[in-house]
PDB file of C-alpha atoms in Angstrom:
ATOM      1  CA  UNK A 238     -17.412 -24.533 -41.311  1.00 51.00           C
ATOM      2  CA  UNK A 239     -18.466 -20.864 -41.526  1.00 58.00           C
ATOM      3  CA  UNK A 240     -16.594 -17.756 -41.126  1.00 57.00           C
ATOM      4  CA  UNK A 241     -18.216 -17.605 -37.971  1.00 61.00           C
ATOM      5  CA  UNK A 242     -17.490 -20.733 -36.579  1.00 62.00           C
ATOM      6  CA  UNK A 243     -14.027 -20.479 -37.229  1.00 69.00           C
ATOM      7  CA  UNK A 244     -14.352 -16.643 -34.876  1.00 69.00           C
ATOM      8  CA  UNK A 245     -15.811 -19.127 -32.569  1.00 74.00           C
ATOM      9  CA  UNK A 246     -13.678 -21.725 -32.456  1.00 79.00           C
ATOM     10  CA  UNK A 247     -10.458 -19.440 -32.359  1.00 77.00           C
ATOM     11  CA  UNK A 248     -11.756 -17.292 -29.581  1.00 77.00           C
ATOM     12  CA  UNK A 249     -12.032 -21.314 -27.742  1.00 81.00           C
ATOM     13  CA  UNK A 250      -8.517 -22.308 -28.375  1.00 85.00           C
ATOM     14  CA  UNK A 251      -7.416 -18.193 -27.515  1.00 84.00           C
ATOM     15  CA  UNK A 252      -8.880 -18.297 -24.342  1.00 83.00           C
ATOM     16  CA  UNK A 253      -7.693 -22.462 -23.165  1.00 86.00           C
ATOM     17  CA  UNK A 254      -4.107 -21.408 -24.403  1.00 88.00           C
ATOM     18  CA  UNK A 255      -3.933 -18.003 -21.822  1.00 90.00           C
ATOM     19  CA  UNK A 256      -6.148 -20.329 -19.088  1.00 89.00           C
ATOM     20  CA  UNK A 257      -3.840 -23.361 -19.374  1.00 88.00           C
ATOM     21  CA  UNK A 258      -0.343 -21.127 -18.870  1.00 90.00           C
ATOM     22  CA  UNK A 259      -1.641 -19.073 -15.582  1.00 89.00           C
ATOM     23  CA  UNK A 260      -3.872 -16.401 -16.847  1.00 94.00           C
ATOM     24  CA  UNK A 261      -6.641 -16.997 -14.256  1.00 93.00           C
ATOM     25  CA  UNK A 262      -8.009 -13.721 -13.174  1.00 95.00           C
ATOM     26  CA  UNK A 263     -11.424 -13.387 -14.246  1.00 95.00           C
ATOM     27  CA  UNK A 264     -11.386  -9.715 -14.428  1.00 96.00           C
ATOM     28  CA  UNK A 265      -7.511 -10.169 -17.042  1.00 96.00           C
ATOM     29  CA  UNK A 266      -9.687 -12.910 -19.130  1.00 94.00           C
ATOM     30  CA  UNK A 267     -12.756 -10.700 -19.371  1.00 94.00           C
ATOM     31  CA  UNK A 268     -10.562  -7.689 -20.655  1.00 95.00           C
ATOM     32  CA  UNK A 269      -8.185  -9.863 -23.230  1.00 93.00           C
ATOM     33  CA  UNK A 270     -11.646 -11.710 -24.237  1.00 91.00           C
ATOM     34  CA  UNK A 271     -12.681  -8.373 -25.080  1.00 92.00           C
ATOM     35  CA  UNK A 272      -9.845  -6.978 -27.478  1.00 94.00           C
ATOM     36  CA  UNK A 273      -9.195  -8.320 -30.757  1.00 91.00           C
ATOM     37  CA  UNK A 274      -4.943  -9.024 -31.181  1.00 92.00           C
ATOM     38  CA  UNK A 275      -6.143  -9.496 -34.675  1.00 90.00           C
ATOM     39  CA  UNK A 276      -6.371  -5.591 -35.151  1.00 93.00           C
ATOM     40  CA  UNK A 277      -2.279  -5.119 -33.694  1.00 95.00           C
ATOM     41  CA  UNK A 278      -0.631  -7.662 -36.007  1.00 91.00           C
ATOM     42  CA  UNK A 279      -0.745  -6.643 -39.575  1.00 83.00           C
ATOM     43  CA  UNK A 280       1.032  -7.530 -42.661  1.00 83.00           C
ATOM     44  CA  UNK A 281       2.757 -11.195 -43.781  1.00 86.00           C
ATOM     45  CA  UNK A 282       2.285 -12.422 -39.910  1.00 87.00           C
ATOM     46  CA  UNK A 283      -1.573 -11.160 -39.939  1.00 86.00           C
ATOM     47  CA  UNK A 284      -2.687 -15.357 -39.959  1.00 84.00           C
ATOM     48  CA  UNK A 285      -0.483 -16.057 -36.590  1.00 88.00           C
ATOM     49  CA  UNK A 286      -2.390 -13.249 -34.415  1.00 86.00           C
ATOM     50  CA  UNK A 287      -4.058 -15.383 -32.526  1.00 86.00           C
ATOM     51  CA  UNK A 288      -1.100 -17.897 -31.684  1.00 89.00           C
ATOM     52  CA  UNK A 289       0.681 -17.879 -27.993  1.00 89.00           C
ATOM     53  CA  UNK A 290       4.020 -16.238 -29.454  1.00 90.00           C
ATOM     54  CA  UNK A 291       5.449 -12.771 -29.469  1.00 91.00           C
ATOM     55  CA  UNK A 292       5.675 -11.327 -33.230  1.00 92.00           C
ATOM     56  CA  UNK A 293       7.768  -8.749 -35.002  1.00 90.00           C
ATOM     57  CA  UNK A 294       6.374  -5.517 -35.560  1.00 92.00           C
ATOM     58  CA  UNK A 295       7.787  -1.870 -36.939  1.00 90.00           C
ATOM     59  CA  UNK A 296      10.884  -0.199 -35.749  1.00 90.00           C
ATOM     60  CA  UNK A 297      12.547  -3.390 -34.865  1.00 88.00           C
ATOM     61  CA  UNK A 298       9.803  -4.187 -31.997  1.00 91.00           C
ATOM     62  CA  UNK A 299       7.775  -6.864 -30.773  1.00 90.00           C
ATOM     63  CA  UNK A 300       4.045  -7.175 -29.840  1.00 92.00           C
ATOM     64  CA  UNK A 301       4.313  -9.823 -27.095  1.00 92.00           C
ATOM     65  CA  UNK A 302       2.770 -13.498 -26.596  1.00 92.00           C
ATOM     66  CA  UNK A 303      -0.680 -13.078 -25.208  1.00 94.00           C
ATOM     67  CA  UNK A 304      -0.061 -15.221 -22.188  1.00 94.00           C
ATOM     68  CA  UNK A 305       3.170 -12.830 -21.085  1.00 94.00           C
ATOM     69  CA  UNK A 306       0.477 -10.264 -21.908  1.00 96.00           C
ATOM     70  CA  UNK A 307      -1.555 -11.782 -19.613  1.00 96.00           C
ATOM     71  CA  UNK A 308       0.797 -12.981 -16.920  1.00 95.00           C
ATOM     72  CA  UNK A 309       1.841  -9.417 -16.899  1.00 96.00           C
ATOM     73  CA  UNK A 310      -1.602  -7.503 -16.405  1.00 97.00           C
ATOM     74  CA  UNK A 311      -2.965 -10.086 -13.830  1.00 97.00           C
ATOM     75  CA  UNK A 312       0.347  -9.204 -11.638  1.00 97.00           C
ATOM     76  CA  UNK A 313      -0.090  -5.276 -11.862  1.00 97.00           C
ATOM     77  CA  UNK A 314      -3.619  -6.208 -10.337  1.00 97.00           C
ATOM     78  CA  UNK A 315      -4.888  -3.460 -11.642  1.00 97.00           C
ATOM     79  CA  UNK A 316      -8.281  -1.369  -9.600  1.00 97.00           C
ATOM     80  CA  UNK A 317     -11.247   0.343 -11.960  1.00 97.00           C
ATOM     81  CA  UNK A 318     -10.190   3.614 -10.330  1.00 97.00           C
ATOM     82  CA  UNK A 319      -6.024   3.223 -10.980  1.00 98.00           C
ATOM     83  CA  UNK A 320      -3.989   5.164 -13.103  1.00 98.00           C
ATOM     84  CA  UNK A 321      -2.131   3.122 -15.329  1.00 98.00           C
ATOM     85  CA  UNK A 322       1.700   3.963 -17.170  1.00 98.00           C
ATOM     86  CA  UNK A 323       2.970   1.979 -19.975  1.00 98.00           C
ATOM     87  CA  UNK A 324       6.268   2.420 -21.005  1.00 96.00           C
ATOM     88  CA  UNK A 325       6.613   1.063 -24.405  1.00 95.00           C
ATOM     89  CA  UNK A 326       3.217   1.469 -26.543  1.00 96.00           C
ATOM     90  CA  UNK A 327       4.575  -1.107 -29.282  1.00 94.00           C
ATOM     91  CA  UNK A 328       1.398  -2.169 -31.324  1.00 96.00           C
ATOM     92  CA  UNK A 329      -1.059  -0.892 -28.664  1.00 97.00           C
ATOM     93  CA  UNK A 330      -2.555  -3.829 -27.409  1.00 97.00           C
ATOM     94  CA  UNK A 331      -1.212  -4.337 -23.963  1.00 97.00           C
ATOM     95  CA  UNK A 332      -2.458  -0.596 -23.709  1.00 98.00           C
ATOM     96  CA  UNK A 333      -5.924  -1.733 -25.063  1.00 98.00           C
ATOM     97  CA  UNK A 334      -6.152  -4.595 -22.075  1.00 98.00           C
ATOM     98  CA  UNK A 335      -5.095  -2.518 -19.837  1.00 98.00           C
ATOM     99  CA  UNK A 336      -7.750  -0.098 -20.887  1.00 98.00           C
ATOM    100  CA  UNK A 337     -10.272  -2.260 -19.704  1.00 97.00           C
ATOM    101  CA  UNK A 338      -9.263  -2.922 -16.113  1.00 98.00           C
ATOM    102  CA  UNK A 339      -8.607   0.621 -14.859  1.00 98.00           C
ATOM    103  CA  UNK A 340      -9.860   4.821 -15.177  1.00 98.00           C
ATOM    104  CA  UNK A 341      -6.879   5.672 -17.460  1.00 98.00           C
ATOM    105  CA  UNK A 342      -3.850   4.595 -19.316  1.00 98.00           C
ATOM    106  CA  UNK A 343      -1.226   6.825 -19.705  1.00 98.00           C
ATOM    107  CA  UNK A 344       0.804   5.239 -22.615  1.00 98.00           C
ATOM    108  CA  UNK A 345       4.497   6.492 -24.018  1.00 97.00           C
ATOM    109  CA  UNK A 346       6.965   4.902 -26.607  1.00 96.00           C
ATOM    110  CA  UNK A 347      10.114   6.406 -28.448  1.00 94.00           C
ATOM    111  CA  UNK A 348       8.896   5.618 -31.975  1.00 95.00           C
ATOM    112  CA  UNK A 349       6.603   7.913 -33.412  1.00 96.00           C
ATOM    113  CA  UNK A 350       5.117   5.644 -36.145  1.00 96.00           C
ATOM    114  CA  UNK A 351       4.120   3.241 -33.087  1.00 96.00           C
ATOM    115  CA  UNK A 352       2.173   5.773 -31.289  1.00 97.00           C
ATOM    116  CA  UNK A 353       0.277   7.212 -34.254  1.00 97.00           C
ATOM    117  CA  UNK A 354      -0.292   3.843 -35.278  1.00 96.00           C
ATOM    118  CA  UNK A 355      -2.057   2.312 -32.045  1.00 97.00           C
ATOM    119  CA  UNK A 356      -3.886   6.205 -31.942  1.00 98.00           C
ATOM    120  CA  UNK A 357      -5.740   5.155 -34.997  1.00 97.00           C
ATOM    121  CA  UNK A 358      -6.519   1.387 -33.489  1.00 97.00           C
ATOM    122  CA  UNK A 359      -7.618   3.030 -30.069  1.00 98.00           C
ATOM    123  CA  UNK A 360     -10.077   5.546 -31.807  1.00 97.00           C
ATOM    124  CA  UNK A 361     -11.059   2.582 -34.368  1.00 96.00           C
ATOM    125  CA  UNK A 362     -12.143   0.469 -31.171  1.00 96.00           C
ATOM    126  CA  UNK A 363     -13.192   3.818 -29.089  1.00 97.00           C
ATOM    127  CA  UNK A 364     -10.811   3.105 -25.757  1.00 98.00           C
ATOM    128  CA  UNK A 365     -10.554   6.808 -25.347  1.00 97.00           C
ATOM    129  CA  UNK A 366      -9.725   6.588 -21.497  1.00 98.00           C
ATOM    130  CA  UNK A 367      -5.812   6.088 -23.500  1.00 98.00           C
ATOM    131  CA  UNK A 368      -3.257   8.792 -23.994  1.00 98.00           C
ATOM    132  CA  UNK A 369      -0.737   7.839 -25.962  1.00 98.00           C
ATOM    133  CA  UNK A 370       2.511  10.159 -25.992  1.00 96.00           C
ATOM    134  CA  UNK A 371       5.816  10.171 -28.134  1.00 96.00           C
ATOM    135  CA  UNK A 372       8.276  10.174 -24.856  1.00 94.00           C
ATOM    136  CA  UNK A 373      11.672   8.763 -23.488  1.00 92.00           C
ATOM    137  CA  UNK A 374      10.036   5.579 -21.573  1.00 91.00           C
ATOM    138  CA  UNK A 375      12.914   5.750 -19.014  1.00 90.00           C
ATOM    139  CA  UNK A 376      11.837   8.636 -17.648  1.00 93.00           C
ATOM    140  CA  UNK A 377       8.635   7.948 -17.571  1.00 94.00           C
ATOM    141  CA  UNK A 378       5.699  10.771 -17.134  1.00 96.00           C
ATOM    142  CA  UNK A 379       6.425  13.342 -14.492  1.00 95.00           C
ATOM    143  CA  UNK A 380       3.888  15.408 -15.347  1.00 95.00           C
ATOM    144  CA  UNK A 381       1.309  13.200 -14.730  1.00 95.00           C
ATOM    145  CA  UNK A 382       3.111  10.897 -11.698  1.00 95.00           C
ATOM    146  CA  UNK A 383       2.223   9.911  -9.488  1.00 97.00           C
ATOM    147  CA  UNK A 384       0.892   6.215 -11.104  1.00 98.00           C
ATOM    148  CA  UNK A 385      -0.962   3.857  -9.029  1.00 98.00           C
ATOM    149  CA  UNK A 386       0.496   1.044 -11.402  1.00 98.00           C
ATOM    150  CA  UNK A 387       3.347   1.102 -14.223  1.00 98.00           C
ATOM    151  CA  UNK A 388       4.093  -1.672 -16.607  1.00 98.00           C
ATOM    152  CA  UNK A 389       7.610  -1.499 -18.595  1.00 96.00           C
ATOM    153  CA  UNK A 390       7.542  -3.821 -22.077  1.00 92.00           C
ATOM    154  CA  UNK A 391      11.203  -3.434 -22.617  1.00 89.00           C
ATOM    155  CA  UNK A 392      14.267  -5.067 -20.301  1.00 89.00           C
ATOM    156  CA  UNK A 393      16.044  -2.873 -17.892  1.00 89.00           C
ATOM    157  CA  UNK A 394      19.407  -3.629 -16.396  1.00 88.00           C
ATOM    158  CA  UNK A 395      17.576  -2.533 -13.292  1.00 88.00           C
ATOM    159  CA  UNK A 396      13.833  -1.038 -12.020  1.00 90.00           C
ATOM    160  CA  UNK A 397      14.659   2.624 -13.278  1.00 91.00           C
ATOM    161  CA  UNK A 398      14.980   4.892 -10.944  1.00 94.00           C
ATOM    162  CA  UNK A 399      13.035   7.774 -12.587  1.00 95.00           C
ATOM    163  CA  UNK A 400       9.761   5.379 -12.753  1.00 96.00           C
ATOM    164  CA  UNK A 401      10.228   3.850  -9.281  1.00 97.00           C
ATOM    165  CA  UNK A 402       9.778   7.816  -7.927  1.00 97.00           C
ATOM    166  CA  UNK A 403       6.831   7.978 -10.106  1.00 98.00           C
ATOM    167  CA  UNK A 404       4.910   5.258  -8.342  1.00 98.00           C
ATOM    168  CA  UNK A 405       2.753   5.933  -5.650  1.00 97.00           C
ATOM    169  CA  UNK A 406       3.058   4.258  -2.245  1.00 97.00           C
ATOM    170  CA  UNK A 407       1.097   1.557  -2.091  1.00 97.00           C
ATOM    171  CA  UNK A 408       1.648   1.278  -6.234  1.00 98.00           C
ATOM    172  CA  UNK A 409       2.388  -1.826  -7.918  1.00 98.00           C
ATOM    173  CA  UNK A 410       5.555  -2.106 -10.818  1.00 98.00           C
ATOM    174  CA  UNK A 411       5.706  -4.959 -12.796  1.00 97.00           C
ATOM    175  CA  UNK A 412       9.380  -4.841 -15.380  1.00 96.00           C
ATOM    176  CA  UNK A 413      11.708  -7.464 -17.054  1.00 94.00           C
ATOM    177  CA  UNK A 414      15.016  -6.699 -15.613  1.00 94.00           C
ATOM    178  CA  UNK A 415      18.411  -8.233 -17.068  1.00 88.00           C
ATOM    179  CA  UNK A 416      21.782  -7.526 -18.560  1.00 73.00           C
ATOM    180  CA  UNK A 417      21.316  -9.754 -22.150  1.00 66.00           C
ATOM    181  CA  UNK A 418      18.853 -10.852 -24.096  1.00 66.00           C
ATOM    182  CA  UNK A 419      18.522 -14.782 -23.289  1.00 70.00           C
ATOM    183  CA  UNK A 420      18.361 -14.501 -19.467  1.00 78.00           C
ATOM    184  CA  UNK A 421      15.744 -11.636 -17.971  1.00 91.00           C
ATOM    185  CA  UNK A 422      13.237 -11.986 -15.033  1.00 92.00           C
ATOM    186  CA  UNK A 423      10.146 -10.326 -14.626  1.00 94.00           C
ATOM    187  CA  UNK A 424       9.804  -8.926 -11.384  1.00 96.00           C
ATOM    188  CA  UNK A 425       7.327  -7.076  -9.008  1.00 97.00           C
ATOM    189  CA  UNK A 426       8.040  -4.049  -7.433  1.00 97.00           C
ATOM    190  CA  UNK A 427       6.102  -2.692  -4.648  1.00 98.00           C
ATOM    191  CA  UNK A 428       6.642   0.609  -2.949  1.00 97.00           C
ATOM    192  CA  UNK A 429       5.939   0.295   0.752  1.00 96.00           C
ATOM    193  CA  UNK A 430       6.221   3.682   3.354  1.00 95.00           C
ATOM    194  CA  UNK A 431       9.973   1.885   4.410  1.00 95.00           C
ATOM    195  CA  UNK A 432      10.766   1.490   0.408  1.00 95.00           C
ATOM    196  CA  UNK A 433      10.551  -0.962  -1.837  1.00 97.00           C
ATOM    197  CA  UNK A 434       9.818  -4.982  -2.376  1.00 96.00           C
ATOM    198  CA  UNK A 435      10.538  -7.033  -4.939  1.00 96.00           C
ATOM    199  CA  UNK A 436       8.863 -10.389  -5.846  1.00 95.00           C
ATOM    200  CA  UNK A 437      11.044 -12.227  -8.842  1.00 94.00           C
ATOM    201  CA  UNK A 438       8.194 -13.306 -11.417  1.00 93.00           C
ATOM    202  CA  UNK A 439       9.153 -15.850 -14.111  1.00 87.00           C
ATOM    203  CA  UNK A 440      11.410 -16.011 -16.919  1.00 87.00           C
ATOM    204  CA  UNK A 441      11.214 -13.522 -19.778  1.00 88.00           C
ATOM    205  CA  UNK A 442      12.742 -12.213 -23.016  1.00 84.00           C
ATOM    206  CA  UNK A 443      11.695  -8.392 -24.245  1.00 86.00           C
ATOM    207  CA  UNK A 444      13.279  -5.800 -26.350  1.00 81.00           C
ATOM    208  CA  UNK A 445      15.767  -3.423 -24.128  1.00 81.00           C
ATOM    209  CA  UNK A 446      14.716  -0.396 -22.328  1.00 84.00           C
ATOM    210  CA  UNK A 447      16.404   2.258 -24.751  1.00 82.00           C
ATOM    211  CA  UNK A 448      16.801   5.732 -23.614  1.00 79.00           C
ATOM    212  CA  UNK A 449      15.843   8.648 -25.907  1.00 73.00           C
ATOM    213  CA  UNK A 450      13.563   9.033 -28.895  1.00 79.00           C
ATOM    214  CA  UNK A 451      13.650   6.932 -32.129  1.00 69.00           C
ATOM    215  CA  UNK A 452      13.849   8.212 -35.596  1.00 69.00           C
ATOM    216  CA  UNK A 453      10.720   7.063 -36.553  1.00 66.00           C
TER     217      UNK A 453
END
């Protein structure tokens, strides 16, 4: 079998693995279709990129499963004209999917390393409606609030405060909330004119929400 029949045949068994656990929205499948996870795993677990499982990356993070990736994106239901947060750039590629789907991606994580790092995989693959900042996720972007959606890759105790005031009404938050590692929920939070609603999601496990910047 040649090289590219292998391409082929992994893109298959890529796209049946995020269609058989939910990922359904044909816009979400166009957009993951469209970005290699291949280019945000590097090093000894380069040959598992394309497997349905979250995998370690630098400063102690993750780059998550493509079907939470997935999951995740197709309940932000993101417009072409929304502006997007993402608290927690990790490897860049839920950034690069979301990059797709909407006008502009507002991107911040508390490692430097990450950021600099998915910088050079943005330009590389030119998704230049991103801007990727060195920041203190928690509180999120006031500068450039208020967000029409914001998606939070780490676990909060609770829907942070400082984001929820940065979403606009009618805006869409989708965040693992939980108090330990094994038991976290993905929720939905939607801000309404009378305040917020809350739609519990599915079972998760992510990194914690950590406040400040890292060292690296």
């Amino acid at each position: 079998m040649s090289d590219e029949d292998d391409d082929a045949e992994r893109k298959m068994r890529f796209v049946f693995q995020l269609r058989s656990r939910g990922v359904t929205d044909p816009r979400v499948m166009a957009a993951m279709e469209g970005i290699d996870r291949g280019l945000f795993v590097r090093g000894q677990f380069a040959d598992r990129a394309y497997e349905d499982t979250p995998l370690p990356i630098p400063c102690g993070q993750t780059i998550s499963q493509p079907s939470v990736v997935g999951l995740m994106t197709q309940a932000l239901d993101v417009g072409p004209r929304d502006t997007v947060l993402e608290v927690g750039t990790g490897s860049g590629y839920q950034a690069a999917v979301l990059s797709g789907l909407c006008r502009r991606v507002y991107t911040v994580d508390r490692h430097r390393r990450l950021v600099h790092e998915a910088e050079a995989i943005f330009r590389e693959l030119g998704l230049y409606n991103i801007i990727a900042q060195v920041a203190d996720g928690s509180r999120g972007l006031p500068d450039q609030a208020p967000f029409d959606r914001i998606l939070v890759t780490a676990a909060a105790e609770d829907p942070p405060g400082p984001l929820l005031a940065q979403l606009k009404i009618g805006g869409i938050m989708v965040v693992p909330v939980g108090q330990s590692d094994a038991v976290q929920t993905l929720i939905r939070v939607t801000r309404t004119q009378e305040g917020f609603d809350y739609d519990e999601l599915r079972q998760v496990r992510f990194v914690p929400l950590v406040e400040g910047l890292g060292q690296t």
